[in-house]
PDB file of C-alpha atoms in Angstrom:
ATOM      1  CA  UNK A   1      -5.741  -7.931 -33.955  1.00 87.00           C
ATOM      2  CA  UNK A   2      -5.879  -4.081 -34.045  1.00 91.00           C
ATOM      3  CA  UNK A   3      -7.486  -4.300 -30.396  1.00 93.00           C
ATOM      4  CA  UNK A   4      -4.439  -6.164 -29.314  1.00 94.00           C
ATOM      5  CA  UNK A   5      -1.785  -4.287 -30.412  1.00 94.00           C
ATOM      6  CA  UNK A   6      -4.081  -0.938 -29.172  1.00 94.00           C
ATOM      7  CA  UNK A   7      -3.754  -2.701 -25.773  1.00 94.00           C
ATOM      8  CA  UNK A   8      -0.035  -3.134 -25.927  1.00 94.00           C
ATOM      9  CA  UNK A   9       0.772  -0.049 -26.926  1.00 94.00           C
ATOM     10  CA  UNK A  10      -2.087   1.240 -24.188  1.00 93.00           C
ATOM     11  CA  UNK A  11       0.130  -0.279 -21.084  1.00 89.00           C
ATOM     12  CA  UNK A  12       3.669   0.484 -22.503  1.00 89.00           C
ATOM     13  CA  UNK A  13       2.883   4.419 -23.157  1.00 86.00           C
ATOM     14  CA  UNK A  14       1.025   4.242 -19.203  1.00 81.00           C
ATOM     15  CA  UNK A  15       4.493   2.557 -18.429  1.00 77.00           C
ATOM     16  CA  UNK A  16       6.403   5.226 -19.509  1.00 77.00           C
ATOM     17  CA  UNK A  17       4.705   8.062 -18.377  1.00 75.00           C
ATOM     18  CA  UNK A  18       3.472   6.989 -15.203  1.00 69.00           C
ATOM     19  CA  UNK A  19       5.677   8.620 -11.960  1.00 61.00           C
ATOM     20  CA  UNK A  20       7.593   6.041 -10.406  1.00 61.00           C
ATOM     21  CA  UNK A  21       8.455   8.390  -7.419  1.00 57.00           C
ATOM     22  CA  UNK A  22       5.180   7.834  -6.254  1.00 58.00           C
ATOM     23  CA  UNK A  23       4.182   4.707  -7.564  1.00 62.00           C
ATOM     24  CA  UNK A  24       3.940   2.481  -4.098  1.00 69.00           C
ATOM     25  CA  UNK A  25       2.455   5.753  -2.368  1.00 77.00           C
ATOM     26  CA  UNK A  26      -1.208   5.712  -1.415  1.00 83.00           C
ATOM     27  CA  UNK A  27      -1.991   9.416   0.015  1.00 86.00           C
ATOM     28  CA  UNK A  28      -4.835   9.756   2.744  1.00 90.00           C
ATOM     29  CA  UNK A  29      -5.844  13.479   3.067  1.00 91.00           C
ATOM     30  CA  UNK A  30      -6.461  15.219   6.700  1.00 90.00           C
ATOM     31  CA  UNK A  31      -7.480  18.547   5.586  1.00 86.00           C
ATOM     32  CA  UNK A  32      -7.022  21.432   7.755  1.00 82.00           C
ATOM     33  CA  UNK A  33      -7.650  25.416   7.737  1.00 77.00           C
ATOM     34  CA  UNK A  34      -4.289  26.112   6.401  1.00 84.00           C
ATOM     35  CA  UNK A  35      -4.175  23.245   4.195  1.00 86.00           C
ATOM     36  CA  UNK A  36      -4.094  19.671   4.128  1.00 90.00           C
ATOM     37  CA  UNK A  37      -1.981  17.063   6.010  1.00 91.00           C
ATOM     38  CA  UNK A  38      -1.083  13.835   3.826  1.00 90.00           C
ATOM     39  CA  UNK A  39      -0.292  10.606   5.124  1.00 89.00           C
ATOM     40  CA  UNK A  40       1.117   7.775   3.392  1.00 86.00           C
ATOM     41  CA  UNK A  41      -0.823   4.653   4.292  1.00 84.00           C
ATOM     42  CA  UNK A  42       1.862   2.241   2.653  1.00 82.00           C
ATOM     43  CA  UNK A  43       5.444   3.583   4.703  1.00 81.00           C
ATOM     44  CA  UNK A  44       3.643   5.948   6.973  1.00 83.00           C
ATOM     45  CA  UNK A  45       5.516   9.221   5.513  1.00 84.00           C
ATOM     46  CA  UNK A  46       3.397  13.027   6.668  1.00 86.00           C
ATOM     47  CA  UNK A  47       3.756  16.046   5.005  1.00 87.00           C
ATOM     48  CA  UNK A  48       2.054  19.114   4.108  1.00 89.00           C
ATOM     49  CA  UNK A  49       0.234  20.494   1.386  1.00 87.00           C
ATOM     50  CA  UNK A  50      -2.661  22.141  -0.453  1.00 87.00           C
ATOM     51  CA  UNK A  51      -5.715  21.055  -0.066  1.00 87.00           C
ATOM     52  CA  UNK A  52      -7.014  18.593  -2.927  1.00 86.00           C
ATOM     53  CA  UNK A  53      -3.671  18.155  -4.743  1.00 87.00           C
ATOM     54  CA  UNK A  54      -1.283  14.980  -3.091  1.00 83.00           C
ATOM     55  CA  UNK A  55       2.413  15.073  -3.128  1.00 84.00           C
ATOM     56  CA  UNK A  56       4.149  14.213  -6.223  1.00 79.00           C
ATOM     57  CA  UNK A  57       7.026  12.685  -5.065  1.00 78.00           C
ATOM     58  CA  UNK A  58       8.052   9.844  -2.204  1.00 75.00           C
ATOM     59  CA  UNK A  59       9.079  10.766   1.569  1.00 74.00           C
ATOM     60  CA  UNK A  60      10.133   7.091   2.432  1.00 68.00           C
ATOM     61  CA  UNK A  61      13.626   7.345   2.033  1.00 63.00           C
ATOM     62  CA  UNK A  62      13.625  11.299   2.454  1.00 60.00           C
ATOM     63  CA  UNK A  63      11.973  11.312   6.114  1.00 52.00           C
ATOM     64  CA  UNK A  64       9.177  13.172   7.390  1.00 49.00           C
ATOM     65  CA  UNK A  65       8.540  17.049   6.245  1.00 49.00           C
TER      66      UNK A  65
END
């Protein structure tokens, strides 16, 4: 029973916390010299950034940087 309610309580605080902004994103990384160019594989969306670290927050509505 303890297991169960460890799991429910497991999904509602990733729930929360999780960062809806990005939630449908899935980042591919082209690194460069300068940095890194991300693409979004799910609604196509490019910008730039450092290398190792993708973008925190959704270009789909926001159009291409």
């Amino acid at each position: 029973m303890l297991l169960v309610v460890g799991l429910i309580v497991a999904f509602v605080l990733i729930a929360v916390f999780s960062n809806r902004g990005t939630r449908a994103c899935r980042w591919r990384e082209y690194p460069k010299a300068e940095g890194s160019v991300w693409t979004c594989v799910n609604c196509g969306a490019t910008t730039r950034g450092p290398v190792g670290k993708a973008p925190r927050i959704c270009f789909r509505d926001k159009g291409q940087t």
